[in-house]
Amino acid sequence: MLSIIIFLLNLLIETSVSLTVVVPPDPIVAHVGSTVILPCWISPPENAEALEIRWYRQDQFNNPVLLYNHGKIQDIQECFRNRSSLTLRSDQSGGLKDGDVSLRLEKLTFQDEGLFHCYVSGEHSYNSKVVDLKITSPSDSSDSSGLWKALFFTFLICSLLGLFGLILYRYRHKRTEKKPTKEIHEEETLERLLKAVVEDMNIEELREHAVEITIDRERLHPDLRVTKDCKILRDSKEYEPTGEGFPYELCAYGAKIFTSGCHYWEVELAAPPNPPKNFWMIGVMKHGNLPTRDRSDLTPSAGFWFLCSDGPRGFCTNTDPLIRFSLTPRPERLGVLLDYDHGQLSFYNVTERKHLLTISSRFSGSLVPLFNPGAGDKSCLKILDLPKPVEPDEPSPSLSNMVVVELDVKASDNL
């Protein structure tokens, strides 16, 4: 068994988009202190009682204004407590049973103005649209003094709550410096599972699932170089990046194809005395896919799952929008565990014996390992030959095995 995994986030990555959400094309205008309905509905009508309904502000996916799931409201943002709810967009609406997921906001303030995302997802489909809310001053100026006081009071309460949350976050982060939490949400792909943990890993148990991985020479990017044993990979000295940012198109693929089961491999990212690689991308993809230079095309819904190290820009997974985070120390040897049947792709810092993160999806079709050595690093990307699990009666590894490893290291000089 693997080490006990602490779930911090559950992101379920959908692979199809067939559900259609509709909102009014024009902004919704309302006065300060009034009540407004932000219309949003499913077309054609579909019963939404068993769906997830998430209303959230710009860049606050994980802090929703209102979250409905499993048949009831699960969460409401602090600033909208006691003044937000799901409602009918009109007297003719059939409510949730008819696909009406409209949001009701009461006691409006100027801080409520802006974009509200209406996000609806089911087991195999999802969609989202944006409603623009405009707030105006009330026509009755005699009430303006009281409204401004209410506005200031609301703003003050929200600010204090935000400050308290920031202080609490920094306090917890200081106490758990070695346990960084990476929050990743996906807007294009709604399957939102990221388990970010730092539990000690059991390397022996992982290596029970070890498979031999080699690079497929037939599908190698022309600006990459690989050794004869198809284990060591790097960018060509003649390669000149054609644009800014990470060279996502600079990919190689594993020769082994996976359609089921549990498979593990390790990749060396440092060749002393050179420092660990700053740029690399490692994961899996659907067999036959072709990566492009545009990162927005490399999503789970398009058949790509990976962890990317983008030098000083930090680390990221292929979520949309892109979310960056830090990993300390920088991995020198990365372990990859593909659990096809359970839909999980896990990454490990083998040197530190730490589980970094797990991305979960619903895999289908054939998958192959994905490698990208980036550009400009002195160190190569090397796929390691892992030892088979040693039985109690088996002798220790022979000297010949040690010689093979040494020869593999020297092979990097030929790249």
CSV table of C-alpha atoms in Angstrom, one decimal:
chain,number,residue,atom,x,y,z
A,1,MET,CA,0.0,0.0,0.0
A,2,LEU,CA,1.1,3.6,-0.7
A,3,SER,CA,1.5,6.1,2.2
A,4,ILE,CA,-1.8,7.6,3.6
A,5,ILE,CA,-2.8,10.4,1.3
A,6,ILE,CA,-4.2,13.6,2.8
A,7,PHE,CA,-6.8,15.1,0.5
A,8,LEU,CA,-6.6,18.9,0.4
A,9,LEU,CA,-8.6,19.4,-2.8
A,10,ASN,CA,-10.8,17.3,-5.0
A,11,LEU,CA,-10.8,18.3,-8.7
A,12,LEU,CA,-12.6,15.9,-11.1
A,13,ILE,CA,-11.4,16.6,-14.7
A,14,GLU,CA,-14.2,16.2,-17.3
A,15,THR,CA,-13.4,15.2,-20.8
A,16,SER,CA,-16.5,16.4,-22.6
A,17,VAL,CA,-18.5,19.6,-22.9
A,18,SER,CA,-22.1,19.1,-24.0
A,19,LEU,CA,-24.1,21.0,-21.3
A,20,THR,CA,-25.1,24.5,-22.4
A,21,VAL,CA,-25.6,27.4,-19.9
A,22,VAL,CA,-27.4,30.6,-21.0
A,23,VAL,CA,-27.3,34.1,-19.5
A,24,PRO,CA,-28.6,37.5,-20.6
A,25,PRO,CA,-26.2,39.1,-23.2
A,26,ASP,CA,-26.5,42.6,-21.6
A,27,PRO,CA,-25.3,43.7,-18.1
A,28,ILE,CA,-27.7,43.5,-15.2
A,29,VAL,CA,-28.2,47.0,-13.6
A,30,ALA,CA,-29.4,47.5,-10.0
A,31,HIS,CA,-29.3,50.1,-7.3
A,32,VAL,CA,-27.3,50.1,-4.1
A,33,GLY,CA,-29.4,48.5,-1.3
A,34,SER,CA,-31.8,46.7,-3.7
A,35,THR,CA,-32.3,43.1,-4.6
A,36,VAL,CA,-31.3,41.7,-7.9
A,37,ILE,CA,-31.6,38.4,-9.8
A,38,LEU,CA,-28.7,37.2,-12.0
A,39,PRO,CA,-30.4,34.9,-14.5
A,40,CYS,CA,-28.7,31.7,-15.6
A,41,TRP,CA,-30.3,28.5,-17.0
A,42,ILE,CA,-29.6,25.3,-18.8
A,43,SER,CA,-30.7,25.0,-22.5
A,44,PRO,CA,-32.4,22.8,-23.4
A,45,PRO,CA,-34.0,22.4,-20.0
A,46,GLU,CA,-32.5,19.8,-17.8
A,47,ASN,CA,-33.1,18.9,-14.1
A,48,ALA,CA,-30.3,20.5,-12.2
A,49,GLU,CA,-31.1,19.1,-8.7
A,50,ALA,CA,-28.3,16.6,-9.0
A,51,LEU,CA,-25.7,18.9,-10.6
A,52,GLU,CA,-23.0,21.1,-9.1
A,53,ILE,CA,-23.9,24.8,-9.3
A,54,ARG,CA,-21.1,27.3,-8.6
A,55,TRP,CA,-21.4,31.1,-8.6
A,56,TYR,CA,-18.1,32.8,-8.1
A,57,ARG,CA,-16.4,36.2,-8.8
A,58,GLN,CA,-13.4,36.7,-11.1
A,59,ASP,CA,-10.3,34.7,-10.0
A,60,GLN,CA,-12.2,33.3,-6.9
A,61,PHE,CA,-13.1,29.8,-8.1
A,62,ASN,CA,-12.2,28.2,-4.8
A,63,ASN,CA,-14.0,30.9,-2.8
A,64,PRO,CA,-17.5,30.8,-4.4
A,65,VAL,CA,-20.3,33.3,-3.8
A,66,LEU,CA,-22.5,30.3,-3.6
A,67,LEU,CA,-21.9,26.5,-4.1
A,68,TYR,CA,-24.7,24.0,-4.5
A,69,ASN,CA,-23.9,20.3,-4.7
A,70,HIS,CA,-25.3,17.0,-3.6
A,71,GLY,CA,-28.8,18.4,-3.4
A,72,LYS,CA,-28.1,21.4,-1.1
A,73,ILE,CA,-26.1,24.6,-0.7
A,74,GLN,CA,-22.6,23.6,0.6
A,75,ASP,CA,-20.9,27.0,0.9
A,76,ILE,CA,-21.5,30.8,0.7
A,77,GLN,CA,-18.8,33.4,0.7
A,78,GLU,CA,-18.6,35.4,4.0
A,79,CYS,CA,-19.5,38.7,2.4
A,80,PHE,CA,-22.7,37.2,0.8
A,81,ARG,CA,-24.0,35.3,3.9
A,82,ASN,CA,-27.7,35.9,4.5
A,83,ARG,CA,-28.1,37.8,1.3
A,84,SER,CA,-27.5,35.3,-1.5
A,85,SER,CA,-29.6,32.3,-2.6
A,86,LEU,CA,-30.7,30.3,-5.7
A,87,THR,CA,-34.0,31.6,-7.1
A,88,LEU,CA,-36.4,31.7,-10.0
A,89,ARG,CA,-35.5,34.0,-12.9
A,90,SER,CA,-39.2,34.5,-13.6
A,91,ASP,CA,-42.7,33.5,-12.5
A,92,GLN,CA,-42.8,31.0,-15.4
A,93,SER,CA,-39.6,29.3,-14.3
A,94,GLY,CA,-39.7,25.7,-13.1
A,95,GLY,CA,-36.7,26.2,-10.8
A,96,LEU,CA,-33.9,23.7,-10.5
A,97,LYS,CA,-36.1,20.9,-11.9
A,98,ASP,CA,-36.3,23.0,-15.1
A,99,GLY,CA,-32.6,23.9,-15.2
A,100,ASP,CA,-33.0,27.4,-13.6
A,101,VAL,CA,-29.8,28.1,-11.6
A,102,SER,CA,-30.3,31.9,-11.2
A,103,LEU,CA,-28.7,33.7,-8.3
A,104,ARG,CA,-30.5,36.2,-6.0
A,105,LEU,CA,-28.5,38.9,-4.3
A,106,GLU,CA,-29.9,41.2,-1.6
A,107,LYS,CA,-28.8,44.5,0.0
A,108,LEU,CA,-26.4,45.3,-2.8
A,109,THR,CA,-23.3,47.3,-2.3
A,110,PHE,CA,-20.9,49.0,-4.8
A,111,GLN,CA,-18.4,46.2,-4.0
A,112,ASP,CA,-20.9,43.7,-5.6
A,113,GLU,CA,-20.4,45.3,-9.0
A,114,GLY,CA,-18.5,43.2,-11.5
A,115,LEU,CA,-18.5,39.8,-13.2
A,116,PHE,CA,-20.3,36.8,-11.7
A,117,HIS,CA,-19.5,33.3,-13.2
A,118,CYS,CA,-22.3,30.8,-13.4
A,119,TYR,CA,-20.7,27.3,-13.5
A,120,VAL,CA,-22.7,24.1,-13.9
A,121,SER,CA,-21.3,20.6,-14.1
A,122,GLY,CA,-22.6,17.1,-14.2
A,123,GLU,CA,-21.0,13.7,-14.4
A,124,HIS,CA,-20.0,13.9,-18.0
A,125,SER,CA,-20.5,17.6,-19.0
A,126,TYR,CA,-20.1,21.2,-17.8
A,127,ASN,CA,-20.4,24.8,-19.0
A,128,SER,CA,-20.1,28.3,-17.6
A,129,LYS,CA,-21.1,31.8,-18.6
A,130,VAL,CA,-20.5,35.3,-17.1
A,131,VAL,CA,-23.1,37.8,-15.9
A,132,ASP,CA,-22.0,41.4,-15.7
A,133,LEU,CA,-23.6,43.3,-12.7
A,134,LYS,CA,-23.6,47.1,-12.7
A,135,ILE,CA,-24.4,49.0,-9.5
A,136,THR,CA,-25.9,52.5,-9.6
A,137,SER,CA,-26.8,55.1,-6.9
A,138,PRO,CA,-30.4,55.0,-5.7
A,139,SER,CA,-32.7,57.7,-7.2
A,140,ASP,CA,-33.9,58.7,-3.7
A,141,SER,CA,-31.0,60.8,-2.4
A,142,SER,CA,-32.6,61.1,1.1
A,143,ASP,CA,-31.6,57.6,1.8
A,144,SER,CA,-28.1,57.9,0.5
A,145,SER,CA,-26.5,58.7,3.8
A,146,GLY,CA,-27.8,55.5,5.4
A,147,LEU,CA,-26.8,53.5,2.3
A,148,TRP,CA,-23.3,54.9,2.4
A,149,LYS,CA,-23.0,54.0,6.1
A,150,ALA,CA,-24.2,50.5,5.3
A,151,LEU,CA,-21.7,50.3,2.4
A,152,PHE,CA,-18.9,51.4,4.6
A,153,PHE,CA,-19.8,49.0,7.3
A,154,THR,CA,-20.0,46.1,4.8
A,155,PHE,CA,-16.6,47.1,3.3
A,156,LEU,CA,-15.1,47.3,6.8
A,157,ILE,CA,-16.4,43.9,7.9
A,158,CYS,CA,-15.1,42.3,4.6
A,159,SER,CA,-11.7,43.9,5.0
A,160,LEU,CA,-11.3,42.8,8.6
A,161,LEU,CA,-12.3,39.3,7.7
A,162,GLY,CA,-9.8,39.3,4.8
A,163,LEU,CA,-7.1,40.6,7.1
A,164,PHE,CA,-7.8,37.9,9.7
A,165,GLY,CA,-7.8,35.2,7.0
A,166,LEU,CA,-4.4,36.5,5.7
A,167,ILE,CA,-2.9,36.5,9.2
A,168,LEU,CA,-4.2,33.0,9.9
A,169,TYR,CA,-2.8,31.7,6.6
A,170,ARG,CA,0.6,33.1,7.2
A,171,TYR,CA,0.6,31.7,10.7
A,172,ARG,CA,-0.3,28.2,9.5
A,173,HIS,CA,2.2,28.5,6.6
A,174,LYS,CA,5.0,29.4,9.0
A,175,ARG,CA,4.2,26.4,11.2
A,176,THR,CA,4.1,24.0,8.2
A,177,GLU,CA,6.9,25.4,6.0
A,178,LYS,CA,7.7,21.9,4.8
A,179,LYS,CA,4.1,21.2,3.9
A,180,PRO,CA,3.3,23.6,1.0
A,181,THR,CA,-0.3,23.5,-0.1
A,182,LYS,CA,-0.9,23.9,-3.8
A,183,GLU,CA,-4.4,25.0,-4.8
A,184,ILE,CA,-5.2,24.3,-8.4
A,185,HIS,CA,-8.5,24.9,-10.1
A,186,GLU,CA,-9.6,24.2,-13.6
A,187,GLU,CA,-12.1,26.3,-15.5
A,188,GLU,CA,-11.8,24.7,-18.9
A,189,THR,CA,-11.8,21.2,-17.5
A,190,LEU,CA,-14.1,20.7,-14.5
A,191,GLU,CA,-12.7,17.5,-13.1
A,192,ARG,CA,-11.0,19.2,-10.1
A,193,LEU,CA,-8.8,16.8,-8.2
A,194,LEU,CA,-5.5,17.8,-6.9
A,195,LYS,CA,-4.2,16.0,-3.8
A,196,ALA,CA,-1.2,18.1,-2.6
A,197,VAL,CA,0.6,16.2,0.1
A,198,VAL,CA,4.1,15.8,1.6
A,199,GLU,CA,3.8,12.4,3.2
A,200,ASP,CA,6.9,10.2,3.2
A,201,MET,CA,6.8,7.8,0.3
A,202,ASN,CA,7.6,4.1,0.3
A,203,ILE,CA,10.0,3.8,-2.6
A,204,GLU,CA,10.0,0.0,-2.4
A,205,GLU,CA,6.2,-0.3,-2.8
A,206,LEU,CA,6.3,2.2,-5.7
A,207,ARG,CA,9.0,0.2,-7.5
A,208,GLU,CA,6.9,-2.9,-7.3
A,209,HIS,CA,5.1,-1.3,-10.3
A,210,ALA,CA,8.3,-0.4,-12.1
A,211,VAL,CA,8.2,-0.7,-15.9
A,212,GLU,CA,11.0,-0.1,-18.4
A,213,ILE,CA,10.5,3.1,-20.3
A,214,THR,CA,12.4,4.1,-23.5
A,215,ILE,CA,12.0,7.0,-25.9
A,216,ASP,CA,10.2,6.4,-29.2
A,217,ARG,CA,12.7,7.5,-31.8
A,218,GLU,CA,10.0,7.6,-34.5
A,219,ARG,CA,8.0,10.4,-32.8
A,220,LEU,CA,10.9,12.5,-31.6
A,221,HIS,CA,10.9,16.3,-32.1
A,222,PRO,CA,13.6,17.2,-34.6
A,223,ASP,CA,15.2,19.6,-32.2
A,224,LEU,CA,15.8,16.9,-29.5
A,225,ARG,CA,18.7,14.5,-29.2
A,226,VAL,CA,18.5,11.1,-27.6
A,227,THR,CA,21.2,8.5,-26.8
A,228,LYS,CA,21.4,5.1,-28.5
A,229,ASP,CA,19.7,3.3,-25.6
A,230,CYS,CA,16.8,5.8,-25.9
A,231,LYS,CA,17.1,6.7,-22.2
A,232,ILE,CA,18.8,10.2,-22.1
A,233,LEU,CA,17.2,13.2,-23.7
A,234,ARG,CA,18.1,16.9,-24.2
A,235,ASP,CA,17.6,19.8,-26.5
A,236,SER,CA,19.8,20.2,-29.5
A,237,LYS,CA,22.7,22.7,-29.4
A,238,GLU,CA,21.3,24.2,-32.6
A,239,TYR,CA,17.8,24.7,-31.2
A,240,GLU,CA,16.7,28.3,-31.1
A,241,PRO,CA,13.4,29.0,-29.3
A,242,THR,CA,10.9,30.8,-31.6
A,243,GLY,CA,9.0,32.5,-28.9
A,244,GLU,CA,8.9,33.5,-25.2
A,245,GLY,CA,8.1,31.1,-22.4
A,246,PHE,CA,8.4,27.3,-22.1
A,247,PRO,CA,8.9,25.4,-25.3
A,248,TYR,CA,5.8,23.1,-24.9
A,249,GLU,CA,6.2,21.6,-28.4
A,250,LEU,CA,9.7,20.2,-27.7
A,251,CYS,CA,8.4,16.7,-26.7
A,252,ALA,CA,9.4,13.1,-26.8
A,253,TYR,CA,7.2,10.1,-26.1
A,254,GLY,CA,7.6,6.8,-24.4
A,255,ALA,CA,7.6,3.7,-26.6
A,256,LYS,CA,5.4,1.7,-24.1
A,257,ILE,CA,1.6,2.1,-24.4
A,258,PHE,CA,-0.7,1.8,-21.3
A,259,THR,CA,-4.4,0.9,-21.4
A,260,SER,CA,-4.8,-0.4,-17.9
A,261,GLY,CA,-2.9,-1.2,-14.7
A,262,CYS,CA,-0.5,0.6,-12.4
A,263,HIS,CA,2.9,1.7,-13.8
A,264,TYR,CA,5.9,3.5,-12.2
A,265,TRP,CA,9.1,5.1,-13.6
A,266,GLU,CA,11.7,7.5,-12.5
A,267,VAL,CA,13.5,10.4,-14.3
A,268,GLU,CA,16.9,11.9,-13.3
A,269,LEU,CA,16.9,15.7,-13.5
A,270,ALA,CA,20.4,16.4,-12.3
A,271,ALA,CA,23.8,15.3,-13.5
A,272,PRO,CA,26.5,16.4,-10.9
A,273,PRO,CA,28.4,18.7,-10.8
A,274,ASN,CA,25.7,20.4,-12.9
A,275,PRO,CA,22.7,21.8,-10.9
A,276,PRO,CA,19.2,20.3,-11.2
A,277,LYS,CA,17.3,21.1,-14.4
A,278,ASN,CA,15.3,24.2,-14.4
A,279,PHE,CA,13.1,23.4,-17.4
A,280,TRP,CA,11.2,20.2,-18.0
A,281,MET,CA,7.8,18.7,-18.5
A,282,ILE,CA,6.9,15.1,-17.5
A,283,GLY,CA,3.6,13.3,-17.6
A,284,VAL,CA,1.4,11.2,-19.9
A,285,MET,CA,-0.7,11.9,-23.0
A,286,LYS,CA,-3.1,10.1,-25.3
A,287,HIS,CA,-1.3,8.0,-27.9
A,288,GLY,CA,-1.2,9.8,-31.2
A,289,ASN,CA,-1.6,13.3,-29.9
A,290,LEU,CA,0.8,16.1,-31.0
A,291,PRO,CA,1.7,18.8,-28.6
A,292,THR,CA,1.7,22.4,-29.9
A,293,ARG,CA,3.6,25.5,-28.8
A,294,ASP,CA,0.4,26.9,-27.3
A,295,ARG,CA,-0.1,25.7,-23.7
A,296,SER,CA,-3.8,26.3,-23.9
A,297,ASP,CA,-4.1,23.4,-26.3
A,298,LEU,CA,-2.5,21.0,-23.8
A,299,THR,CA,-5.4,20.4,-21.4
A,300,PRO,CA,-6.7,17.2,-19.8
A,301,SER,CA,-9.8,17.4,-22.0
A,302,ALA,CA,-7.4,17.3,-25.0
A,303,GLY,CA,-5.6,14.3,-23.6
A,304,PHE,CA,-2.6,15.7,-21.7
A,305,TRP,CA,-1.7,15.4,-18.1
A,306,PHE,CA,1.7,16.7,-16.8
A,307,LEU,CA,3.8,18.5,-14.3
A,308,CYS,CA,6.0,21.3,-15.7
A,309,SER,CA,9.0,23.1,-14.3
A,310,ASP,CA,9.3,26.5,-15.9
A,311,GLY,CA,12.6,27.8,-14.4
A,312,PRO,CA,12.1,31.1,-12.4
A,313,ARG,CA,8.4,31.0,-13.1
A,314,GLY,CA,8.0,28.0,-10.8
A,315,PHE,CA,6.0,24.8,-11.3
A,316,CYS,CA,2.6,24.2,-12.8
A,317,THR,CA,0.2,21.5,-14.0
A,318,ASN,CA,-1.7,21.9,-17.2
A,319,THR,CA,-4.8,23.5,-15.7
A,320,ASP,CA,-6.8,26.3,-17.3
A,321,PRO,CA,-6.2,29.1,-16.3
A,322,LEU,CA,-2.6,28.4,-15.5
A,323,ILE,CA,-1.8,28.2,-11.8
A,324,ARG,CA,1.8,28.3,-10.6
A,325,PHE,CA,3.3,27.2,-7.3
A,326,SER,CA,6.7,26.4,-5.8
A,327,LEU,CA,8.4,23.2,-4.8
A,328,THR,CA,11.3,23.3,-2.4
A,329,PRO,CA,13.8,21.8,-2.9
A,330,ARG,CA,13.7,21.5,-6.7
A,331,PRO,CA,13.4,17.8,-7.5
A,332,GLU,CA,16.6,16.0,-8.7
A,333,ARG,CA,14.9,12.7,-9.3
A,334,LEU,CA,11.2,12.6,-10.1
A,335,GLY,CA,9.0,9.5,-9.7
A,336,VAL,CA,5.9,9.0,-11.8
A,337,LEU,CA,3.1,6.6,-10.9
A,338,LEU,CA,0.3,6.1,-13.4
A,339,ASP,CA,-2.7,4.3,-11.9
A,340,TYR,CA,-4.8,4.0,-15.1
A,341,ASP,CA,-7.8,2.0,-13.6
A,342,HIS,CA,-8.3,4.5,-10.7
A,343,GLY,CA,-7.5,7.5,-12.9
A,344,GLN,CA,-4.6,8.9,-11.0
A,345,LEU,CA,-1.2,10.4,-12.0
A,346,SER,CA,1.1,10.9,-9.1
A,347,PHE,CA,4.5,12.7,-8.8
A,348,TYR,CA,7.2,12.1,-6.2
A,349,ASN,CA,10.5,13.7,-5.2
A,350,VAL,CA,12.5,10.5,-4.9
A,351,THR,CA,15.6,12.1,-3.4
A,352,GLU,CA,13.6,13.6,-0.6
A,353,ARG,CA,11.2,10.6,-0.5
A,354,LYS,CA,8.2,12.9,-0.6
A,355,HIS,CA,4.9,12.6,-2.5
A,356,LEU,CA,4.4,15.9,-4.3
A,357,LEU,CA,0.9,15.8,-5.8
A,358,THR,CA,-1.6,13.6,-7.5
A,359,ILE,CA,-3.8,14.6,-10.5
A,360,SER,CA,-6.9,12.5,-11.0
A,361,SER,CA,-8.9,12.1,-14.3
A,362,ARG,CA,-11.0,9.6,-16.2
A,363,PHE,CA,-8.5,8.0,-18.6
A,364,SER,CA,-9.6,6.4,-21.8
A,365,GLY,CA,-7.9,4.9,-24.8
A,366,SER,CA,-4.1,4.4,-25.0
A,367,LEU,CA,-1.7,6.5,-22.9
A,368,VAL,CA,2.1,7.0,-23.4
A,369,PRO,CA,4.7,8.7,-21.2
A,370,LEU,CA,5.4,12.3,-22.1
A,371,PHE,CA,8.9,13.9,-21.8
A,372,ASN,CA,10.1,17.5,-22.5
A,373,PRO,CA,13.7,18.4,-21.5
A,374,GLY,CA,13.1,22.2,-22.0
A,375,ALA,CA,15.9,24.3,-23.4
A,376,GLY,CA,19.2,25.7,-22.1
A,377,ASP,CA,19.9,23.5,-19.1
A,378,LYS,CA,23.3,21.9,-18.7
A,379,SER,CA,21.9,18.7,-17.3
A,380,CYS,CA,20.0,16.1,-19.4
A,381,LEU,CA,16.8,14.3,-18.7
A,382,LYS,CA,17.5,10.7,-18.0
A,383,ILE,CA,15.0,7.8,-17.7
A,384,LEU,CA,16.3,5.4,-15.1
A,385,ASP,CA,16.5,1.6,-15.1
A,386,LEU,CA,14.8,0.7,-11.8
A,387,PRO,CA,15.8,-2.5,-9.8
A,388,LYS,CA,13.2,-5.2,-9.6
A,389,PRO,CA,11.8,-5.9,-6.1
A,390,VAL,CA,14.3,-8.1,-4.3
A,391,GLU,CA,12.9,-11.4,-3.0
A,392,PRO,CA,14.2,-12.6,0.4
A,393,ASP,CA,16.3,-15.4,-1.1
A,394,GLU,CA,17.7,-13.4,-4.0
A,395,PRO,CA,21.4,-12.4,-3.8
A,396,SER,CA,22.5,-8.8,-3.8
A,397,PRO,CA,22.8,-7.0,-7.2
A,398,SER,CA,25.8,-8.0,-9.1
A,399,LEU,CA,28.7,-5.8,-10.1
A,400,SER,CA,27.7,-6.1,-13.7
A,401,ASN,CA,24.5,-4.2,-13.0
A,402,MET,CA,26.5,-1.4,-11.4
A,403,VAL,CA,28.7,-1.1,-14.5
A,404,VAL,CA,25.6,-0.7,-16.7
A,405,VAL,CA,24.4,2.2,-14.6
A,406,GLU,CA,27.8,3.8,-14.9
A,407,LEU,CA,27.8,3.4,-18.6
A,408,ASP,CA,24.4,5.1,-18.9
A,409,VAL,CA,25.7,8.1,-17.0
A,410,LYS,CA,28.6,8.5,-19.4
A,411,ALA,CA,26.3,8.2,-22.4
A,412,SER,CA,25.0,11.7,-21.7
A,413,ASP,CA,28.3,13.0,-23.0
A,414,ASN,CA,27.3,11.9,-26.5
A,415,LEU,CA,24.2,14.2,-26.6
